[in-house]
GROMACS .gro file of C-alpha atoms in nm:
model
  418
    1MET     CA    1  28.358  13.665  19.987
    2THR     CA    2  28.476  13.692  20.394
    3TRP     CA    3  28.578  14.042  20.502
    4GLN     CA    4  28.902  14.048  20.708
    5ARG     CA    5  28.975  14.255  20.936
    6MET     CA    6  29.366  14.386  21.007
    7THR     CA    7  29.572  14.678  21.174
    8LEU     CA    8  29.752  14.865  20.907
    9GLY     CA    9  30.065  14.714  21.096
   10ALA     CA   10  30.016  14.420  21.005
   11LEU     CA   11  29.914  14.539  20.608
   12GLY     CA   12  30.297  14.657  20.665
   13ALA     CA   13  30.202  14.981  20.614
   14GLN     CA   14  30.479  15.197  20.637
   15ALA     CA   15  30.398  15.589  20.785
   16GLN     CA   16  30.679  15.822  20.727
   17THR     CA   17  30.624  16.187  20.923
   18GLY     CA   18  30.757  16.551  20.704
   19PHE     CA   19  30.966  16.817  20.809
   20ALA     CA   20  30.884  17.209  20.896
   21SER     CA   21  30.901  17.404  20.610
   22GLY     CA   22  31.104  17.692  20.813
   23LYS     CA   23  31.393  17.384  20.819
   24HIS     CA   24  31.411  17.328  20.460
   25ALA     CA   25  31.248  17.730  20.291
   26GLY     CA   26  31.433  17.881  19.991
   27ASP     CA   27  31.280  17.970  19.650
   28GLY     CA   28  31.245  17.582  19.547
   29GLU     CA   29  30.976  17.448  19.332
   30VAL     CA   30  30.883  17.179  19.587
   31LEU     CA   31  30.526  17.212  19.747
   32HIS     CA   32  30.520  17.167  20.105
   33LEU     CA   33  30.168  17.008  20.212
   34ARG     CA   34  29.984  17.106  20.564
   35PRO     CA   35  29.758  17.033  20.770
   36MET     CA   36  29.557  17.300  20.543
   37ASN     CA   37  29.569  17.106  20.286
   38ILE     CA   38  29.358  16.868  20.389
   39THR     CA   39  29.016  16.958  20.362
   40PRO     CA   40  28.743  16.823  20.641
   41LEU     CA   41  28.599  16.642  20.323
   42GLY     CA   42  28.895  16.416  20.298
   43THR     CA   43  29.048  16.584  19.952
   44LEU     CA   44  29.344  16.762  19.854
   45THR     CA   45  29.373  17.115  19.774
   46LEU     CA   46  29.709  17.277  19.720
   47GLU     CA   47  29.621  17.631  19.827
   48GLY     CA   48  29.779  17.810  20.010
   49SER     CA   49  30.085  17.578  19.992
   50LYS     CA   50  30.447  17.704  20.073
   51PHE     CA   51  30.767  17.612  19.837
   52VAL     CA   52  31.104  17.483  19.958
   53GLU     CA   53  31.399  17.306  19.842
   54SER     CA   54  31.467  16.970  20.008
   55GLN     CA   55  31.731  16.662  19.909
   56ALA     CA   56  31.458  16.462  20.153
   57GLY     CA   57  31.311  16.201  19.876
   58ALA     CA   58  31.179  15.950  20.110
   59GLN     CA   59  30.951  16.310  20.227
   60ARG     CA   60  30.771  16.305  19.978
   61VAL     CA   61  30.466  16.209  19.859
   62GLN     CA   62  30.366  16.058  19.528
   63ARG     CA   63  30.004  15.959  19.347
   64GLY     CA   64  29.900  15.670  19.550
   65ASP     CA   65  30.035  15.747  19.869
   66ILE     CA   66  29.787  15.838  20.149
   67LEU     CA   67  29.849  16.172  20.369
   68PHE     CA   68  29.682  16.156  20.748
   69ASN     CA   69  29.710  16.474  20.948
   70ASN     CA   70  29.886  16.348  21.300
   71THR     CA   71  29.885  16.700  21.426
   72ASN     CA   72  29.578  16.967  21.509
   73SER     CA   73  29.298  17.078  21.712
   74PRO     CA   74  29.089  16.748  21.845
   75LYS     CA   75  28.816  16.790  21.593
   76TRP     CA   76  29.066  16.773  21.268
   77VAL     CA   77  29.360  16.546  21.444
   78GLY     CA   78  29.376  16.247  21.177
   79LYS     CA   79  29.260  16.434  20.848
   80THR     CA   80  29.313  16.229  20.603
   81ALA     CA   81  29.359  16.254  20.179
   82TRP     CA   82  29.435  16.010  19.849
   83ILE     CA   83  29.780  16.188  19.626
   84SER     CA   84  29.581  16.244  19.259
   85ALA     CA   85  29.897  16.472  19.177
   86ALA     CA   86  30.142  16.352  18.944
   87ASP     CA   87  30.422  16.517  19.052
   88GLU     CA   88  30.596  16.507  19.407
   89LEU     CA   89  30.501  16.708  19.658
   90ALA     CA   90  30.713  16.721  20.036
   91PHE     CA   91  30.510  16.712  20.328
   92SER     CA   92  30.513  16.911  20.701
   93ASN     CA   93  30.623  16.740  21.024
   94HIS     CA   94  30.236  16.731  21.125
   95MET     CA   95  30.143  16.503  20.847
   96THR     CA   96  30.229  16.073  20.832
   97ARG     CA   97  30.269  15.976  20.494
   98ILE     CA   98  30.098  15.615  20.493
   99ARG     CA   99  30.238  15.332  20.198
  100VAL     CA  100  30.092  14.999  20.195
  101PRO     CA  101  30.284  14.752  19.987
  102ASP     CA  102  30.024  14.454  20.067
  103ASP     CA  103  29.789  14.438  19.738
  104ARG     CA  104  29.537  14.293  19.981
  105ILE     CA  105  29.375  14.697  20.013
  106VAL     CA  106  29.370  14.963  19.791
  107SER     CA  107  29.488  15.280  19.871
  108LYS     CA  108  29.177  15.477  19.784
  109PHE     CA  109  29.028  15.208  19.958
  110LEU     CA  110  29.173  15.261  20.248
  111ALA     CA  111  29.173  15.677  20.253
  112SER     CA  112  28.851  15.630  20.246
  113TYR     CA  113  28.863  15.408  20.531
  114LEU     CA  114  29.049  15.652  20.734
  115HIS     CA  115  28.825  15.988  20.679
  116PHE     CA  116  28.612  15.774  20.783
  117LYS     CA  117  28.692  15.708  21.133
  118GLN     CA  118  28.794  16.085  21.126
  119VAL     CA  119  28.470  16.220  21.107
  120THR     CA  120  28.354  15.973  21.329
  121GLY     CA  121  28.552  16.053  21.611
  122TYR     CA  122  28.759  15.754  21.647
  123PHE     CA  123  29.150  15.921  21.629
  124GLU     CA  124  29.057  16.204  21.851
  125ALA     CA  125  28.909  15.981  22.098
  126ILE     CA  126  29.300  15.808  22.076
  127CYS     CA  127  29.493  16.103  21.983
  128SER     CA  128  29.726  16.299  22.286
  129ASN     CA  129  29.609  16.638  22.441
  130HIS     CA  130  29.906  16.873  22.488
  131VAL     CA  131  29.741  17.206  22.503
  132ASN     CA  132  29.476  17.303  22.226
  133GLN     CA  133  29.711  17.059  22.004
  134ALA     CA  134  29.618  16.690  22.024
  135SER     CA  135  29.831  16.434  21.793
  136VAL     CA  136  29.839  16.063  21.700
  137SER     CA  137  30.127  15.863  21.768
  138ARG     CA  138  30.292  15.607  21.512
  139ARG     CA  139  30.215  15.343  21.684
  140ARG     CA  140  29.861  15.404  21.718
  141LEU     CA  141  29.798  15.470  21.364
  142LEU     CA  142  29.969  15.109  21.272
  143GLU     CA  143  29.745  14.990  21.542
  144THR     CA  144  29.412  15.114  21.327
  145GLU     CA  145  29.242  14.893  21.273
  146VAL     CA  146  29.113  14.842  20.914
  147PRO     CA  147  28.875  14.597  20.717
  148VAL     CA  148  28.992  14.435  20.415
  149PRO     CA  149  28.717  14.305  20.182
  150PRO     CA  150  28.874  14.117  19.816
  151ALA     CA  151  29.011  14.335  19.609
  152ASP     CA  152  28.770  14.428  19.363
  153GLU     CA  153  28.495  14.415  19.617
  154GLN     CA  154  28.716  14.790  19.696
  155ARG     CA  155  28.711  14.869  19.412
  156ARG     CA  156  28.316  14.891  19.383
  157ILE     CA  157  28.298  15.067  19.697
  158VAL     CA  158  28.566  15.324  19.592
  159ALA     CA  159  28.353  15.351  19.264
  160ILE     CA  160  28.028  15.404  19.496
  161LEU     CA  161  28.087  15.604  19.708
  162GLU     CA  162  28.310  15.882  19.437
  163ASP     CA  163  28.003  15.874  19.324
  164HIS     CA  164  27.714  15.892  19.507
  165LEU     CA  165  27.985  16.150  19.751
  166SER     CA  166  28.061  16.373  19.439
  167ARG     CA  167  27.647  16.475  19.463
  168LEU     CA  168  27.738  16.597  19.807
  169ASP     CA  169  28.060  16.722  19.706
  170ALA     CA  170  27.884  16.941  19.479
  171ALA     CA  171  27.529  17.059  19.695
  172GLU     CA  172  27.776  17.155  20.015
  173ALA     CA  173  27.974  17.396  19.753
  174SER     CA  174  27.659  17.518  19.666
  175LEU     CA  175  27.590  17.584  20.055
  176ALA     CA  176  27.931  17.744  20.084
  177ARG     CA  177  27.884  17.983  19.753
  178ALA     CA  178  27.521  18.123  19.971
  179THR     CA  179  27.777  18.103  20.303
  180HIS     CA  180  27.986  18.322  20.135
  181ARG     CA  181  27.726  18.502  19.919
  182LEU     CA  182  27.547  18.580  20.274
  183GLU     CA  183  27.860  18.724  20.402
  184LEU     CA  184  27.965  18.956  20.165
  185GLN     CA  185  27.589  19.068  20.182
  186GLU     CA  186  27.654  19.123  20.540
  187LEU     CA  187  27.944  19.305  20.512
  188ALA     CA  188  27.815  19.540  20.259
  189GLY     CA  189  27.492  19.624  20.522
  190LEU     CA  190  27.764  19.722  20.775
  191ALA     CA  191  27.995  19.886  20.544
  192GLN     CA  192  27.669  20.120  20.490
  193LEU     CA  193  27.623  20.193  20.855
  194PHE     CA  194  27.974  20.223  20.955
  195LYS     CA  195  28.002  20.503  20.610
  196ASP     CA  196  28.106  20.777  20.807
  197ALA     CA  197  28.315  20.595  21.072
  198ASN     CA  198  28.645  20.819  20.966
  199ARG     CA  199  28.469  21.109  21.173
  200TRP     CA  200  28.425  20.922  21.459
  201PRO     CA  201  28.719  20.868  21.797
  202ARG     CA  202  28.868  20.577  21.770
  203LYS     CA  203  28.927  20.346  22.076
  204THR     CA  204  29.145  20.010  22.101
  205ALA     CA  205  28.983  19.681  22.307
  206HIS     CA  206  29.198  19.760  22.607
  207GLN     CA  207  29.055  20.168  22.588
  208LEU     CA  208  28.685  20.017  22.542
  209VAL     CA  209  28.719  19.871  22.939
  210GLY     CA  210  28.903  20.155  23.075
  211GLU     CA  211  29.081  20.077  23.329
  212ASP     CA  212  28.968  19.791  23.487
  213ARG     CA  213  29.157  19.501  23.238
  214SER     CA  214  28.927  19.229  23.443
  215LYS     CA  215  28.644  19.319  23.172
  216LEU     CA  216  28.844  19.207  22.888
  217VAL     CA  217  28.944  18.871  22.931
  218ILE     CA  218  28.994  18.478  22.765
  219GLY     CA  219  28.860  18.164  22.915
  220PRO     CA  220  29.025  17.938  23.175
  221PHE     CA  221  29.351  17.793  23.019
  222GLY     CA  222  29.457  17.400  23.020
  223SER     CA  223  29.420  17.250  23.383
  224ASN     CA  224  29.161  17.501  23.472
  225LEU     CA  225  28.920  17.357  23.313
  226LYS     CA  226  28.896  17.021  23.144
  227THR     CA  227  28.655  16.806  23.019
  228SER     CA  228  28.642  16.582  23.320
  229ASP     CA  229  28.514  16.892  23.490
  230TYR     CA  230  28.163  16.896  23.268
  231ARG     CA  231  27.871  16.839  23.372
  232GLY     CA  232  27.474  16.812  23.222
  233GLU     CA  233  27.400  17.114  23.461
  234GLY     CA  234  27.482  17.394  23.608
  235VAL     CA  235  27.634  17.677  23.548
  236PRO     CA  236  27.644  17.678  23.109
  237LEU     CA  237  27.982  17.649  22.926
  238VAL     CA  238  28.033  17.905  22.576
  239PHE     CA  239  28.224  17.733  22.337
  240VAL     CA  240  28.349  17.935  21.999
  241ARG     CA  241  28.097  17.733  21.793
  242ASP     CA  242  27.831  17.907  22.012
  243ILE     CA  243  27.972  18.265  21.876
  244ARG     CA  244  28.018  18.182  21.548
  245SER     CA  245  27.647  18.042  21.549
  246ARG     CA  246  27.523  18.350  21.785
  247SER     CA  247  27.312  18.154  21.939
  248PHE     CA  248  27.339  18.059  22.314
  249ASP     CA  249  26.998  17.900  22.389
  250SER     CA  250  27.101  17.552  22.392
  251PRO     CA  251  27.431  17.517  22.605
  252ARG     CA  252  27.646  17.192  22.470
  253ALA     CA  253  27.810  17.162  22.855
  254PHE     CA  254  27.821  17.282  23.163
  255VAL     CA  255  28.026  17.321  23.541
  256ASP     CA  256  27.868  17.311  23.878
  257GLU     CA  257  27.830  17.592  24.108
  258ASP     CA  258  28.178  17.578  24.275
  259LYS     CA  259  28.395  17.550  23.968
  260ALA     CA  260  28.155  17.838  23.833
  261ILE     CA  261  28.271  18.027  24.142
  262GLU     CA  262  28.678  17.877  24.113
  263LEU     CA  263  28.656  18.010  23.726
  264SER     CA  264  28.405  18.360  23.846
  265SER     CA  265  28.736  18.566  23.612
  266HIS     CA  266  28.532  18.382  23.321
  267VAL     CA  267  28.213  18.383  23.373
  268VAL     CA  268  28.007  18.633  23.119
  269ILE     CA  269  27.676  18.811  23.175
  270PRO     CA  270  27.377  18.916  22.972
  271GLY     CA  271  27.498  19.193  22.729
  272ASP     CA  272  27.901  19.078  22.731
  273VAL     CA  273  28.056  19.079  22.408
  274LEU     CA  274  28.265  18.761  22.286
  275ILE     CA  275  28.486  18.717  22.010
  276THR     CA  276  28.615  18.398  21.913
  277LYS     CA  277  29.064  18.355  21.988
  278MET     CA  278  29.062  18.045  21.732
  279GLY     CA  279  28.918  17.951  21.403
  280GLU     CA  280  28.978  17.987  21.074
  281PRO     CA  281  28.993  18.255  21.038
  282PRO     CA  282  28.915  18.392  21.471
  283GLY     CA  283  28.708  18.709  21.546
  284ASP     CA  284  28.391  18.656  21.512
  285THR     CA  285  28.137  18.821  21.729
  286ALA     CA  286  27.823  18.751  21.939
  287VAL     CA  287  27.671  18.934  22.252
  288TYR     CA  288  27.638  18.747  22.493
  289ARG     CA  289  27.211  18.691  22.572
  290GLY     CA  290  27.214  18.361  22.742
  291ASP     CA  291  26.925  18.317  23.027
  292GLY     CA  292  27.183  18.423  23.305
  293PRO     CA  293  27.586  18.388  23.380
  294ALA     CA  294  27.795  18.121  23.180
  295VAL     CA  295  28.161  18.091  23.156
  296ILE     CA  296  28.344  18.138  22.848
  297THR     CA  297  28.578  17.815  22.719
  298ALA     CA  298  28.982  17.890  22.639
  299ASP     CA  299  28.914  17.951  22.278
  300CYS     CA  300  28.683  18.299  22.358
  301ILE     CA  301  28.741  18.644  22.451
  302ARG     CA  302  28.563  18.848  22.714
  303LEU     CA  303  28.519  19.173  22.622
  304ARG     CA  304  28.290  19.447  22.859
  305PRO     CA  305  28.234  19.777  22.750
  306MET     CA  306  28.244  20.061  23.027
  307THR     CA  307  27.973  20.300  23.039
  308GLY     CA  308  27.876  20.440  22.782
  309ILE     CA  309  27.985  20.201  22.487
  310ASP     CA  310  27.594  20.025  22.406
  311SER     CA  311  27.797  19.658  22.368
  312ARG     CA  312  27.573  19.557  22.070
  313TYR     CA  313  27.739  19.828  21.934
  314VAL     CA  314  28.111  19.704  21.982
  315ALA     CA  315  27.964  19.422  21.801
  316LEU     CA  316  27.859  19.538  21.530
  317ALA     CA  317  28.204  19.713  21.473
  318LEU     CA  318  28.374  19.442  21.539
  319GLY     CA  319  28.214  19.264  21.264
  320THR     CA  320  28.297  19.490  20.978
  321ALA     CA  321  28.534  19.484  20.702
  322ASP     CA  322  28.788  19.726  20.860
  323ALA     CA  323  28.839  19.498  21.250
  324ARG     CA  324  28.815  19.188  21.091
  325ALA     CA  325  29.122  19.330  20.854
  326GLN     CA  326  29.280  19.416  21.165
  327ILE     CA  327  29.230  19.062  21.289
  328GLY     CA  328  29.399  18.918  21.058
  329LYS     CA  329  29.694  19.111  21.052
  330ILE     CA  330  29.773  19.021  21.450
  331THR     CA  331  29.621  18.626  21.376
  332SER     CA  332  29.938  18.349  21.336
  333GLY     CA  333  29.962  17.991  21.338
  334VAL     CA  334  29.959  17.737  21.123
  335ALA     CA  335  29.801  17.380  21.192
  336GLN     CA  336  29.534  17.675  21.418
  337GLN     CA  337  29.470  18.013  21.348
  338LYS     CA  338  29.471  18.180  21.650
  339VAL     CA  339  29.520  18.584  21.805
  340SER     CA  340  29.662  18.636  22.135
  341LEU     CA  341  29.484  18.842  22.382
  342GLY     CA  342  29.793  19.088  22.347
  343ARG     CA  343  29.802  19.160  22.023
  344PHE     CA  344  29.372  19.184  22.057
  345ARG     CA  345  29.448  19.437  22.341
  346ASP     CA  346  29.590  19.682  22.164
  347GLY     CA  347  29.649  19.588  21.776
  348VAL     CA  348  29.212  19.634  21.753
  349SER     CA  349  29.060  19.965  21.771
  350ILE     CA  350  28.697  20.123  21.638
  351PRO     CA  351  28.519  20.412  21.591
  352VAL     CA  352  28.335  20.500  21.899
  353PRO     CA  353  28.059  20.784  21.797
  354SER     CA  354  27.796  20.924  22.046
  355ARG     CA  355  27.571  20.704  22.210
  356LEU     CA  356  27.262  20.799  21.982
  357ILE     CA  357  27.490  20.769  21.671
  358GLN     CA  358  27.543  20.406  21.815
  359SER     CA  359  27.196  20.333  21.906
  360ARG     CA  360  27.076  20.391  21.570
  361ILE     CA  361  27.329  20.186  21.417
  362VAL     CA  362  27.247  19.930  21.645
  363GLU     CA  363  26.866  19.950  21.556
  364GLN     CA  364  26.937  19.945  21.213
  365GLY     CA  365  27.212  19.657  21.246
  366GLN     CA  366  26.964  19.478  21.394
  367GLU     CA  367  26.763  19.445  21.155
  368LEU     CA  368  27.036  19.340  20.926
  369LEU     CA  369  27.188  18.999  21.167
  370ASP     CA  370  26.801  18.835  21.184
  371SER     CA  371  26.743  18.902  20.817
  372THR     CA  372  27.075  18.761  20.774
  373ALA     CA  373  27.002  18.502  21.053
  374ARG     CA  374  26.723  18.388  20.934
  375LEU     CA  375  26.902  18.303  20.600
  376ARG     CA  376  27.174  18.106  20.761
  377ILE     CA  377  26.969  17.855  20.969
  378GLY     CA  378  26.839  17.725  20.609
  379ILE     CA  379  27.204  17.694  20.554
  380GLN     CA  380  27.282  17.497  20.812
  381GLN     CA  381  26.989  17.307  20.877
  382ALA     CA  382  27.096  17.202  20.452
  383LEU     CA  383  27.522  17.134  20.598
  384THR     CA  384  27.387  16.953  20.859
  385ARG     CA  385  27.146  16.679  20.676
  386SER     CA  386  27.434  16.684  20.417
  387SER     CA  387  27.606  16.569  20.691
  388ALA     CA  388  27.439  16.292  20.848
  389LEU     CA  389  27.450  16.193  20.453
  390ARG     CA  390  27.788  16.185  20.437
  391ARG     CA  391  27.798  15.991  20.775
  392SER     CA  392  27.542  15.729  20.648
  393LEU     CA  393  27.698  15.658  20.342
  394LEU     CA  394  28.029  15.577  20.469
  395ALA     CA  395  27.868  15.383  20.775
  396GLY     CA  396  27.709  15.147  20.464
  397ALA     CA  397  28.061  15.162  20.258
  398PHE     CA  398  28.295  15.040  20.495
  399SER     CA  399  27.991  14.794  20.670
  400GLY     CA  400  27.923  14.611  20.314
  401ARG     CA  401  27.582  14.765  20.242
  402LEU     CA  402  27.730  14.935  19.963
  403THR     CA  403  27.771  14.605  19.765
  404GLY     CA  404  27.478  14.387  19.796
  405SER     CA  405  27.140  14.420  19.679
  406SER     CA  406  27.013  14.727  19.392
  407ALA     CA  407  26.688  14.732  19.640
  408GLU     CA  408  27.010  14.891  19.924
  409MET     CA  409  27.174  15.105  19.684
  410SER     CA  410  26.845  15.230  19.560
  411GLU     CA  411  26.842  15.340  19.945
  412VAL     CA  412  27.109  15.473  19.971
  413ALA     CA  413  27.075  15.704  19.631
  414GLY     CA  414  26.732  15.787  19.725
  415MET     CA  415  26.900  15.924  20.105
  416ILE     CA  416  27.117  16.113  19.844
  417ASP     CA  417  26.910  16.239  19.574
  418ALA     CA  418  26.665  16.394  19.917
   0.00000   0.00000   0.00000
């Protein structure tokens, strides 16, 4: 039978936003869902939920509802989950509950399709940006077109997706455990290197750079650097993902020379220490090792240590459990976790031994990082493959290919098993 295409509005979808937990906080027993409760895989987790008391019955979700994340960073705005919980749950004003009374659409099918639209960048493309936060209005959400095959076919597609995606979920969960073990291995190795740290004097991030405050800065804010400034060549830009991967070999965007001069206070040179000020959690650290100068973006901190302090040592020290705990204490935010430059400047300190001891730690620490980096690359390659397979599977589902011949089904299953 022919598939139709209809907007959510034409299907009579009801879109209801929630309330801020601070306005209704109490010792109640109603769980209050926030953006963090929708995972990147389009599933719901109750971990980290707050409890609230509220009489706002209209601002609850129940089994069969769809929860849509209307406000987040551009990358994550539009996260969607189907509600399977039996108990009613409250939800925040950064979330929208979607109910479609029209029996032509199966809610679980619709949730899967909206998740597909999020992972393929649709909501990022239509969102409104406000500094580092993006939002999708109720109007734009209801204007979203969805495919509407016959209800029985929708149910078949959902069943096929659940079968195949469960295999990918299991593989990615295994990779996540491997990543966690790798992080613990790295932390244990660093702990051994810094076992005598309590004997060494400590310096705050501010003291590491001395009197020159220009050596400790964040990236350009707001309109000082816009996506319209990006170029295909020129002076490289450094993003949070580059710091996390500790790789600066393949810049994703550039600015021209004039813009780089305008942003000279945000320029990084080889040997600078870079720290992420936003993330889950923030605080990833790397030494910039690009071929030449670059410009950091808004969510990055640049630290240029004074003479006598090895930047490689600083990066290792900031990666220890002690430093990560300090960064955790100064982290704030709900939809996005972040650290301000002011809190980082005075709220984080590291032990600073003699230059000889620094050099010894750097030498041994580099061996540790090289070892974990090789394993991390392998894990990332597997995750990239899994992500590509997930997108391919979702694309096939919503173009009708997952309900075709058995040969087509075998091909998709073979891709996943690969």
